[in-house]
Amino acid sequence: MDDGVYDLPTVVVESERANGPVLGYTARRSGSGTKTDTAIGDTPQSVSVVGRTQMDAQQVQSVTEATRYTPGVRSDTFGADPRNDWFLIRGFTSQEGGYFLDGLQLYSSSFATWRLETFGLERVETVRGPSSVLYGGTSPGGLLNMVGKRPPVEGHIRHVELSVNEFANGYAAVDLGGAIDSGNHWRYRVTALARGGGTQVEETDNNRLFIAPALTWAPSENTALTVHGSFMADRTQGQNFLPYVGTVVDAPYGRIPTDLFTSDKSLDHFQRNQSWAGYEFSHRFNNTFTLRQNLRYAHLDLDFQTLYGVGYVGEPADARLSRGNFVTRPTANLFTVDTQGDVRFSTGPVRHLVLAGVDFKNYVLNDEQGYQAGAPLGLLNPVRGDYTPTETRYTLNQSTQNQLGVYLQDQLRIGDRLSLVLSGRHDWVGMDVDNELAPTSSYDGSESAFSGRAGLLYRFDVGVAPYVSFSKSFNPVAGTKSDGSLFEPEKGQQLEAGVKYQPDVFPVLVGLSVFELKRQNFVTTDGSFNQLQIGEVRSRGFEVEANATLLRGLCLIGSASLYSLEITEGADFELGKRPVGVPEVLASLWLDYTFQDGVLRGFGAAAGVRGVGSSYADRENTLEVPGFTLVDASVHFERGPWRAAINASNVADKTYVSSCSSATACFYGERRRASATVGYTW
């Protein structure tokens, strides 16, 4: 291997910050696993990072698209859904409590779901396994922490971008940032995007307006205050809920077309407005002590009404889809603040990085939902009508959740090779529900929980680092038992062992892990719709990932995830079964090559393959949903200030069912989506 294979000076590698841009494809540092600026190779937990370079190369349009090549993450759970980011981590649903922006939770409940615009993101980071010890109530599978774009520390950013895809959906975007004054004490960043056009489903649009300004004041190299905000408006339609017979398997009439809109434009719309404002403050008193505070207030209002499929009317051969007339108009307010300080000191040969913090969350949801039977739809000859949303309501309530947590962590470095991470946290959670339709069902109460983590890692000189860790988590559960008492928090615990390879010089990160993860105290039903808090699911698995620059201009991303998921406690009929909609195999590989010299300098091509294993549409595991393999590709050219690319996901235009949540709720995956993009940077 000659000296010119890796054109990446050490000074550039060392300049990466945990919350800053990723240099190329391979991130070296992350703050999501420890809340400190730590090398990924020194973190005794599985952490993966998708940076801006990868997002641009793959032309991702959502957070779930950004994680398609991330190990352990099942993206696009409900197929081609333009409304929400749905995902599983290590087999567990994680979007409600595992969706974070800049280290602060974007908690979702009911239909009040947040969504992030990827053009405004610098990183998408995945922490796999329980993470409550730093973040409070979360899914035991893990979390996604998105890092937003911030004013550049030095230099400037001036970028405009245009794109259009084969569904006649296009966007225009702009990204501007830099210093305002000559002393670089005031810096700004503005990202904005406007999108509009169709999707693979007829009469379904995907329209968006997004803007996110940020302003940093840095009076000295030790102090910085960044004030930031965001507004985003989405306008689209509901998603098709289709029966198993006619999508996964043939009906007597064949298969339901993937472009059929099963609702009605006279009624159907999905309108979401979300906004937030906050700040990030940090002050380094000296080389020992640093104080930080992150704060955000967010508001969301949503108006969604649709006619959705609830199975066949009569026999499948009749090809008549029964529909429900559904409406929901929730509003949500979320206040989060995290105050933390870290102290660096030594005790003999042991170096310590101690992190202590307190965070608080206040979440208020005003929920409104209504349903009544709707007019059926003939699948072979659909007739559109003039429908009005139902006036019937089955949910009218206000729920409030307050969570206060205190946490302490010590990252010990014993000598030059051995690292020990010890973390502990205690949370107090108060929950209140005011049920307007059934006042006797209103409740309020409180719960508390302790979370802990211990991790041990030994790093050899060549960059190989075996590790082992044990962690516990909790997640508050809304609702009451039959005796009127609150459901207990869900608990999670994981034992993980693995090895990482991250050399000091080359842009390479390889990881291998094995784990056993349990989700306990989850609420299930006994087959008669009685809620019982008796559930336990066990996930055992093996994951491997590689992210590397193999040669000048040649980058690789690869991963494989193999799981064994089993319901170990619950209703008798589901014991030993796999949870609905959860595959046990995930695999992906992406290669990207760009010519570095000669007349072809700046030209490149990329190709990827993604595989998802089979899952089940029912709790008895009798209705199997086949797995699928998809191919993505790109050709791109970059020279001077210009970059142009043609991307295609699902190049072969394969028709497949992404998953089913029941025998009457199956979801087609995204067909081929080819797009042309041109960007100019100056």
XYZ file of C-alpha atoms in Angstrom:
682
model
C 0.000 0.000 0.000
C 1.666 3.239 -1.100
C 1.810 6.458 0.856
C -0.769 8.153 -1.344
C -3.645 5.785 -0.645
C -5.119 7.909 2.141
C -5.184 11.606 1.372
C -6.347 12.725 4.797
C -3.875 14.710 6.916
C -3.868 13.979 10.607
C -4.611 17.596 11.469
C -7.916 17.332 9.571
C -8.889 14.096 11.291
C -8.291 15.607 14.696
C -10.408 18.666 13.912
C -13.709 16.773 13.966
C -16.039 17.673 16.814
C -18.800 15.438 18.160
C -21.538 17.859 17.096
C -19.838 19.194 13.975
C -19.636 18.128 10.336
C -18.439 14.618 9.510
C -15.342 14.677 7.318
C -16.325 12.413 4.446
C -18.284 9.239 5.116
C -16.617 8.117 8.339
C -17.272 9.853 11.651
C -14.649 9.555 14.348
C -16.443 11.164 17.279
C -19.942 11.344 18.714
C -21.642 12.832 21.738
C -24.811 10.740 21.629
C -23.506 7.725 23.545
C -21.972 9.627 26.470
C -23.119 13.296 26.196
C -19.415 14.133 25.948
C -17.113 14.535 22.943
C -15.851 10.943 22.749
C -14.260 8.828 20.031
C -16.707 6.209 18.765
C -13.966 3.608 19.113
C -13.707 4.430 22.832
C -17.452 4.153 23.538
C -18.514 0.785 25.042
C -21.868 0.803 23.262
C -22.975 0.509 19.640
C -23.057 3.964 18.013
C -23.381 4.701 14.285
C -23.236 8.080 12.549
C -24.566 9.186 9.164
C -23.005 12.467 8.111
C -23.860 15.102 5.549
C -21.658 13.536 2.852
C -23.555 10.251 2.987
C -26.947 11.973 3.107
C -26.084 14.004 0.013
C -24.625 11.018 -1.831
C -27.790 8.976 -1.246
C -30.128 11.954 -1.771
C -32.091 11.104 1.373
C -35.417 12.867 1.879
C -36.222 11.691 5.411
C -34.547 10.537 8.602
C -35.593 6.951 7.940
C -34.026 7.088 4.477
C -30.814 8.286 6.125
C -30.728 5.144 8.311
C -31.389 2.585 5.558
C -27.722 1.523 5.665
C -27.364 1.706 9.463
C -27.066 -1.600 11.362
C -29.854 -2.486 13.745
C -32.317 0.048 12.329
C -35.379 -1.127 10.425
C -36.313 1.958 8.443
C -39.504 2.654 6.484
C -41.481 0.393 8.804
C -44.788 1.386 7.233
C -43.487 1.707 3.706
C -43.827 4.818 1.570
C -45.418 7.062 4.201
C -44.865 10.802 3.581
C -46.227 11.739 7.023
C -43.921 10.279 9.651
C -40.572 8.669 10.419
C -41.277 5.111 11.588
C -38.414 2.854 12.663
C -37.388 -0.094 14.812
C -34.067 -0.426 16.632
C -32.968 -3.934 17.548
C -36.525 -5.098 16.943
C -38.333 -2.539 19.102
C -40.514 0.383 18.054
C -38.550 3.492 18.959
C -40.040 6.572 17.288
C -42.194 7.789 20.198
C -39.475 8.073 22.828
C -36.366 7.607 20.705
C -36.526 10.654 18.407
C -34.053 13.346 19.508
C -32.736 16.606 18.101
C -29.483 18.025 19.482
C -29.702 15.804 22.546
C -33.233 16.870 23.529
C -36.173 14.534 23.103
C -38.931 15.197 20.568
C -41.458 13.088 22.426
C -44.487 11.921 20.440
C -47.792 10.541 21.625
C -50.926 9.496 19.808
C -50.933 11.125 16.339
C -48.989 14.221 17.442
C -45.718 13.227 15.796
C -42.732 15.417 14.974
C -40.711 15.154 11.795
C -37.343 16.584 10.814
C -36.163 17.905 7.458
C -32.884 16.231 6.568
C -31.595 19.279 4.653
C -31.362 21.006 8.035
C -29.308 18.211 9.624
C -25.565 17.731 9.984
C -25.704 14.214 11.437
C -28.078 11.336 12.142
C -26.697 9.288 15.033
C -27.984 5.932 16.242
C -27.377 4.675 19.773
C -28.382 1.019 20.009
C -29.478 -0.401 23.314
C -30.942 1.176 26.479
C -30.058 4.874 26.816
C -32.246 6.070 29.694
C -29.184 6.571 31.857
C -28.529 9.852 30.032
C -31.827 10.694 28.358
C -34.616 9.509 30.653
C -37.613 7.563 29.378
C -36.769 5.918 26.038
C -37.307 2.681 24.166
C -34.953 -0.147 25.215
C -33.968 -0.664 21.567
C -32.184 2.663 21.373
C -32.609 6.125 19.912
C -31.878 8.383 16.970
C -30.236 11.693 17.817
C -30.201 14.182 14.969
C -27.683 17.024 15.030
C -28.867 20.220 13.369
C -26.790 22.554 11.245
C -25.189 25.374 13.215
C -23.217 28.505 12.303
C -19.751 27.478 11.088
C -16.899 28.016 13.526
C -14.776 29.402 10.711
C -15.218 30.210 7.051
C -18.580 30.554 5.382
C -21.287 28.424 3.754
C -23.176 29.459 0.643
C -25.102 26.694 -1.090
C -28.224 26.446 -3.246
C -29.776 23.227 -4.504
C -32.540 22.169 -6.900
C -33.973 18.685 -7.343
C -36.876 16.932 -9.057
C -37.934 13.278 -9.115
C -39.990 11.085 -11.424
C -43.185 11.744 -9.461
C -42.878 15.411 -10.469
C -41.955 16.268 -6.900
C -39.217 18.852 -6.595
C -37.563 21.143 -4.103
C -35.447 24.253 -3.919
C -33.148 24.704 -0.926
C -30.622 27.209 0.362
C -27.958 26.988 3.077
C -26.169 30.178 4.137
C -23.837 30.809 7.049
C -20.718 32.556 8.251
C -19.321 35.380 10.333
C -21.181 38.658 10.693
C -18.344 40.725 12.201
C -14.621 40.843 11.514
C -13.785 39.346 14.904
C -15.878 36.209 14.255
C -17.781 36.789 17.495
C -21.160 36.791 15.737
C -21.998 33.980 13.319
C -25.199 32.945 11.576
C -26.761 30.035 9.671
C -30.021 29.855 7.714
C -31.309 26.718 6.022
C -34.556 26.743 4.075
C -36.415 24.425 1.714
C -39.634 24.399 -0.290
C -40.933 21.124 -1.723
C -44.000 20.234 -3.749
C -45.394 17.578 -6.045
C -46.699 14.043 -6.183
C -45.809 10.617 -4.808
C -46.161 7.056 -6.056
C -49.813 7.085 -4.948
C -52.200 8.994 -7.186
C -53.825 12.071 -5.649
C -51.274 12.066 -2.815
C -48.964 15.068 -2.603
C -45.874 15.632 -0.500
C -45.495 19.366 0.092
C -43.297 21.138 2.635
C -42.033 24.547 3.711
C -39.060 24.620 6.080
C -36.800 27.297 7.539
C -34.290 27.119 10.386
C -32.252 30.193 11.410
C -29.476 30.147 14.018
C -27.293 32.872 15.529
C -24.154 32.315 17.607
C -22.515 34.831 19.913
C -19.003 33.812 20.975
C -17.387 36.651 22.960
C -14.369 34.438 23.659
C -13.054 30.999 22.797
C -14.434 29.767 26.134
C -18.033 30.998 25.840
C -20.698 30.505 23.185
C -24.437 31.075 23.016
C -26.420 29.859 20.008
C -30.053 30.864 19.626
C -31.932 28.822 17.058
C -35.417 28.154 15.773
C -37.337 26.255 13.141
C -40.679 26.239 11.378
C -41.994 23.490 9.135
C -45.355 22.980 7.445
C -46.289 19.653 5.843
C -49.231 19.086 3.534
C -49.998 15.570 2.329
C -52.663 12.849 2.525
C -53.244 9.705 4.536
C -51.602 6.388 3.852
C -53.242 3.334 2.306
C -54.202 0.583 4.763
C -54.554 -2.507 2.596
C -55.532 -6.140 3.289
C -53.019 -8.997 3.369
C -54.961 -10.791 0.633
C -54.444 -8.637 -2.426
C -51.039 -7.258 -1.429
C -48.857 -9.984 0.106
C -50.749 -12.814 -1.613
C -53.012 -12.775 -4.633
C -56.705 -12.138 -4.253
C -59.051 -13.737 -6.802
C -58.825 -10.475 -8.751
C -55.008 -10.243 -8.447
C -53.125 -7.530 -6.531
C -54.129 -4.024 -5.493
C -52.158 -1.456 -7.539
C -49.450 0.384 -5.630
C -50.644 3.739 -6.980
C -54.296 3.353 -5.970
C -55.519 6.061 -3.587
C -58.025 4.348 -1.305
C -59.260 7.489 0.449
C -61.022 10.439 -1.202
C -59.681 13.902 -1.994
C -63.034 15.463 -1.016
C -62.202 14.663 2.601
C -58.609 13.530 2.977
C -55.812 15.793 4.169
C -52.845 15.695 6.528
C -51.688 19.119 7.700
C -48.930 19.553 10.267
C -47.348 22.779 11.484
C -44.447 22.495 13.900
C -42.129 25.137 15.274
C -39.588 25.525 18.018
C -37.116 27.949 19.493
C -34.272 27.399 21.901
C -30.665 27.986 22.770
C -27.407 26.165 23.438
C -25.012 27.711 25.941
C -21.549 26.590 26.952
C -18.834 28.120 29.093
C -15.444 26.649 29.887
C -14.253 28.075 33.189
C -10.812 26.504 32.873
C -9.205 23.306 31.628
C -11.060 21.408 34.353
C -14.685 22.543 34.402
C -17.209 23.229 31.618
C -20.892 24.122 31.974
C -23.545 23.624 29.269
C -27.277 24.176 28.979
C -29.606 23.256 26.106
C -33.204 24.479 26.103
C -36.043 24.187 23.613
C -39.757 24.967 23.473
C -41.681 23.279 20.670
C -45.263 23.448 19.438
C -47.122 21.181 17.037
C -50.635 21.216 15.664
C -52.022 18.624 13.310
C -55.218 18.242 11.307
C -55.689 14.795 9.787
C -58.823 13.321 8.298
C -59.035 10.299 6.045
C -60.940 7.274 4.830
C -58.724 4.272 5.527
C -59.070 0.591 4.792
C -60.258 -1.798 7.507
C -60.497 -5.008 5.471
C -62.842 -6.377 2.876
C -66.598 -6.037 2.711
C -67.584 -9.677 2.363
C -65.185 -11.952 0.516
C -61.930 -10.803 -1.122
C -63.335 -11.869 -4.500
C -65.867 -9.031 -4.245
C -62.953 -6.547 -4.280
C -64.743 -4.051 -2.039
C -62.673 -2.314 0.627
C -64.390 -1.408 3.871
C -63.295 2.017 5.085
C -63.275 3.937 8.324
C -63.941 7.667 8.478
C -61.244 8.887 10.852
C -60.318 12.348 12.093
C -57.771 13.632 14.603
C -56.753 17.186 15.517
C -54.136 17.077 18.286
C -51.934 19.895 19.529
C -48.770 19.373 21.540
C -46.431 21.619 23.514
C -43.038 20.364 24.615
C -40.547 22.135 26.872
C -37.179 20.502 27.496
C -34.045 21.740 29.233
C -30.804 19.927 30.013
C -28.158 21.476 32.275
C -24.865 19.651 32.580
C -21.319 20.169 33.705
C -18.202 18.094 33.211
C -15.045 18.001 35.281
C -11.673 16.616 34.199
C -9.178 15.482 36.833
C -6.823 12.648 37.733
C -6.449 10.336 40.721
C -3.039 8.751 40.402
C -2.854 6.858 37.078
C -6.612 7.243 36.488
C -7.956 10.134 34.427
C -11.588 11.072 35.001
C -14.180 12.860 32.903
C -17.129 13.280 35.253
C -20.449 14.437 33.843
C -23.282 15.587 36.106
C -26.596 16.942 34.940
C -30.250 17.578 35.528
C -32.919 17.702 32.843
C -36.628 18.462 32.796
C -39.399 17.771 30.310
C -42.952 19.112 30.250
C -45.240 17.660 27.592
C -48.875 18.683 27.150
C -51.080 16.975 24.569
C -54.610 18.026 23.700
C -55.951 15.020 21.851
C -59.029 14.732 19.689
C -59.971 11.631 17.703
C -63.136 10.512 15.965
C -64.289 7.513 13.970
C -67.290 6.069 12.250
C -67.860 3.568 9.482
C -67.217 5.036 6.053
C -68.425 4.245 2.575
C -66.705 1.218 0.973
C -64.545 1.491 -2.135
C -64.608 -0.757 -5.171
C -60.985 -1.689 -5.772
C -61.472 -2.638 -9.429
C -63.563 0.379 -10.369
C -63.155 3.046 -7.662
C -65.831 5.722 -7.654
C -65.012 9.013 -5.958
C -67.585 10.832 -3.890
C -68.171 13.909 -1.798
C -67.533 12.986 1.825
C -67.410 14.949 5.059
C -65.327 14.135 8.139
C -67.067 12.378 10.987
C -68.437 14.440 13.867
C -68.309 11.459 16.234
C -65.561 11.603 18.861
C -64.176 8.802 20.996
C -61.194 10.734 22.409
C -61.219 14.231 23.886
C -58.613 14.656 26.574
C -55.632 16.600 27.804
C -52.614 14.682 29.034
C -49.594 16.134 30.795
C -46.280 14.461 31.474
C -43.529 16.002 33.614
C -40.186 14.277 33.903
C -37.282 15.361 36.106
C -34.017 13.466 35.960
C -30.614 13.748 37.601
C -27.652 11.843 36.224
C -23.994 11.226 36.977
C -21.345 9.604 34.809
C -17.649 8.927 35.193
C -15.498 8.054 32.186
C -12.316 6.624 33.670
C -9.152 6.150 31.619
C -6.813 3.774 33.426
C -3.425 4.100 31.821
C -3.469 4.503 28.063
C -5.639 1.546 27.102
C -8.313 0.621 29.630
C -11.541 2.647 29.799
C -14.392 2.247 32.264
C -17.723 4.061 31.992
C -20.054 4.156 35.008
C -23.396 5.947 34.703
C -26.439 6.332 36.921
C -29.663 8.293 36.755
C -32.888 8.701 38.708
C -36.114 10.002 37.184
C -39.386 11.194 38.646
C -42.336 11.189 36.257
C -45.755 12.712 36.831
C -48.641 11.909 34.482
C -52.075 13.488 34.381
C -54.977 12.780 32.005
C -58.187 14.800 31.974
C -60.736 12.760 30.008
C -63.570 15.012 28.858
C -65.769 12.228 27.478
C -65.318 9.864 30.431
C -64.330 11.868 33.526
C -64.196 8.735 35.673
C -61.328 7.518 33.481
C -59.235 10.597 34.287
C -56.183 9.944 36.403
C -53.024 11.456 37.772
C -50.083 9.912 39.504
C -46.338 9.611 39.577
C -43.643 7.027 39.112
C -39.895 6.958 39.617
C -37.150 4.788 38.209
C -33.393 4.277 38.353
C -31.289 3.553 35.278
C -27.686 2.441 35.197
C -24.869 1.509 32.873
C -21.401 0.033 33.211
C -19.021 -0.440 30.295
C -15.445 -1.673 30.059
C -13.226 -1.242 26.976
C -9.588 -2.093 26.270
C -7.929 -0.333 23.340
C -4.865 -1.845 21.688
C -2.297 0.319 19.920
C -3.484 -0.769 16.473
C -6.991 0.583 17.166
C -8.731 -2.682 18.071
C -10.935 -2.306 21.168
C -12.957 -5.162 22.685
C -15.659 -4.086 25.133
C -18.500 -5.294 27.318
C -21.381 -3.317 28.799
C -24.563 -3.711 30.824
C -27.339 -1.126 30.795
C -30.880 -0.653 32.082
C -33.658 1.650 30.926
C -37.232 2.665 31.634
C -40.101 4.206 29.701
C -43.274 5.680 31.254
C -46.534 4.028 30.191
C -49.760 6.022 29.914
C -52.958 4.435 31.191
C -54.258 2.551 34.194
C -54.696 -1.027 35.317
C -58.085 -2.559 36.039
C -57.793 -1.432 39.686
C -57.290 2.209 38.633
C -53.587 2.387 39.478
C -51.073 3.643 36.933
C -49.261 1.221 34.709
C -45.708 0.707 35.877
C -42.914 2.012 33.639
C -41.583 -0.353 31.021
C -38.139 -1.672 31.884
C -35.295 -2.661 29.625
C -31.966 -4.319 30.239
C -29.151 -5.315 27.932
C -25.877 -7.190 28.074
C -23.631 -6.405 25.109
C -20.141 -7.458 24.105
C -18.225 -6.508 21.020
C -15.096 -5.242 19.381
C -14.375 -2.035 17.474
C -11.597 -1.087 15.116
C -10.822 2.609 14.695
C -7.196 3.397 13.835
C -5.866 6.812 14.726
C -4.893 7.842 11.201
C -7.091 6.173 8.601
C -10.820 6.907 8.083
C -12.017 3.448 9.092
C -14.578 2.277 11.625
C -15.486 -1.393 12.005
C -17.723 -2.766 14.721
C -19.027 -6.161 15.776
C -21.416 -6.761 18.657
C -23.546 -9.461 20.242
C -26.270 -8.706 22.754
C -29.258 -9.896 24.735
C -31.927 -7.260 25.261
C -35.187 -7.550 27.200
C -38.224 -5.305 27.140
C -40.302 -5.878 30.265
C -43.646 -4.649 31.614
C -45.053 -3.813 28.205
C -48.816 -3.638 27.855
C -50.464 -6.370 25.807
C -54.005 -7.654 25.297
C -55.444 -11.065 26.078
C -57.313 -11.490 22.800
C -60.459 -9.857 24.222
C -58.958 -6.338 24.170
C -58.331 -6.359 27.925
C -55.058 -4.543 28.620
C -52.585 -6.483 30.739
C -49.125 -5.367 31.816
C -47.548 -8.800 31.678
C -45.445 -8.635 28.538
C -41.777 -9.385 27.987
C -39.921 -9.581 24.682
C -36.372 -10.854 24.370
C -34.108 -9.811 21.517
C -30.839 -11.613 20.970
C -28.662 -10.531 18.133
C -25.451 -10.085 16.231
C -24.462 -6.930 14.356
C -21.500 -6.034 12.197
C -20.766 -2.750 10.439
C -17.980 -1.194 8.417
C -17.549 2.402 7.331
C -14.312 3.173 5.547
C -12.427 4.974 2.821
C -10.689 2.029 1.166
C -8.768 3.978 -1.473
C -8.627 7.573 -2.599
C -12.167 8.242 -3.728
C -13.574 4.806 -2.807
C -15.893 4.686 0.210
C -17.739 1.715 1.669
C -20.631 1.303 4.070
C -21.701 -2.203 5.022
C -23.761 -3.787 7.760
C -25.528 -6.989 8.746
C -27.929 -7.556 11.639
C -29.211 -10.980 12.675
C -31.756 -11.286 15.474
C -33.834 -13.792 17.360
C -36.908 -12.099 18.829
C -39.337 -13.934 21.058
C -42.261 -13.033 23.300
C -41.308 -14.711 26.572
C -44.179 -13.392 28.709
C -47.663 -12.376 27.603
C -50.942 -13.871 26.460
C -50.805 -17.649 26.056
C -51.414 -17.606 22.299
C -48.383 -15.374 21.603
C -45.780 -17.015 23.844
C -42.745 -18.053 21.844
C -43.863 -15.978 18.873
C -42.190 -13.041 17.173
C -43.756 -9.556 17.501
C -45.799 -8.387 14.530
C -43.960 -6.589 11.727
C -40.437 -7.277 13.004
C -37.843 -8.858 10.678
C -34.914 -10.831 12.058
C -32.484 -10.125 9.210
C -31.175 -6.765 7.949
C -28.231 -6.324 5.587
C -26.843 -3.556 3.392
C -23.802 -2.571 1.342
C -22.995 0.765 -0.342
C -19.950 1.587 -2.487
C -19.155 5.065 -3.800
C -16.244 5.839 -6.116
C -15.130 9.232 -7.419
C -12.274 9.724 -9.899
C -9.556 11.838 -8.323
C -7.364 12.624 -11.332
C -7.359 12.980 -15.099
C -10.123 14.006 -17.450
C -12.701 12.122 -15.352
C -11.780 13.943 -12.156
C -14.961 14.690 -10.219
C -17.047 12.021 -11.937
C -18.296 9.172 -9.787
C -20.824 6.417 -9.324
C -22.325 4.629 -6.371
C -24.448 1.547 -5.864
C -26.057 -0.083 -2.879
C -28.089 -3.121 -1.976
C -30.445 -3.421 0.999
C -32.051 -6.596 2.295
C -34.855 -6.978 4.839
C -35.969 -10.370 6.120
C -39.492 -11.691 6.442
C -41.929 -10.666 9.169
C -45.442 -11.565 10.304
C -48.796 -9.814 9.966
C -50.459 -11.475 12.954
C -49.638 -12.256 16.563
C -50.036 -15.995 15.965
C -47.285 -15.838 13.299
C -49.386 -17.559 10.643
C -49.393 -14.767 8.020
C -45.873 -14.269 6.724
C -44.745 -11.132 4.900
C -41.836 -12.047 2.589
C -38.511 -10.298 2.844
C -37.138 -8.212 0.006
C -33.899 -6.980 -1.533
C -33.579 -3.561 -3.164
C -30.861 -1.903 -5.223
C -29.990 1.810 -5.148
C -27.655 3.657 -7.500
C -26.213 7.068 -8.264
C -24.005 8.837 -10.780
C -22.537 12.176 -9.782
C -20.198 14.896 -10.928
C -18.477 17.539 -8.834
C -16.074 20.163 -10.062
C -15.450 23.635 -8.737
C -18.613 25.065 -7.201
C -20.961 22.668 -9.033
C -22.313 19.277 -8.041
C -24.854 17.316 -10.085
C -26.263 13.855 -9.446
C -28.842 11.380 -10.627
C -30.036 9.037 -7.887
C -32.441 6.133 -7.966
C -33.718 4.131 -5.027
C -35.202 0.700 -5.790
C -33.668 0.842 -9.271
C -35.443 -2.334 -10.418
C -38.821 -0.818 -9.474
C -39.632 -3.823 -7.329
C -43.141 -4.133 -5.929
C -43.103 -5.347 -2.334
C -44.940 -5.063 0.957
C -42.803 -3.290 3.536
C -44.752 -4.662 6.505
C -48.185 -5.433 7.902
C -49.428 -4.447 11.345
C -52.429 -6.773 10.975
C -54.231 -8.803 8.317
C -56.110 -5.643 7.290
C -53.212 -3.162 7.484
C -50.424 -3.840 4.994
C -48.206 -1.184 3.477
C -46.496 -1.139 0.118
C -42.868 -0.115 0.051
C -41.573 2.672 -2.124
C -41.277 1.899 -5.820
C -38.415 3.278 -7.890
C -37.768 6.949 -7.238
C -35.297 8.514 -9.633
C -34.229 12.108 -9.058
C -31.932 14.684 -10.617
C -30.175 17.177 -8.336
C -27.890 20.106 -8.996
C -26.141 22.203 -6.365
C -23.948 25.287 -6.441
C -21.589 26.271 -3.613
C -19.640 29.497 -3.512
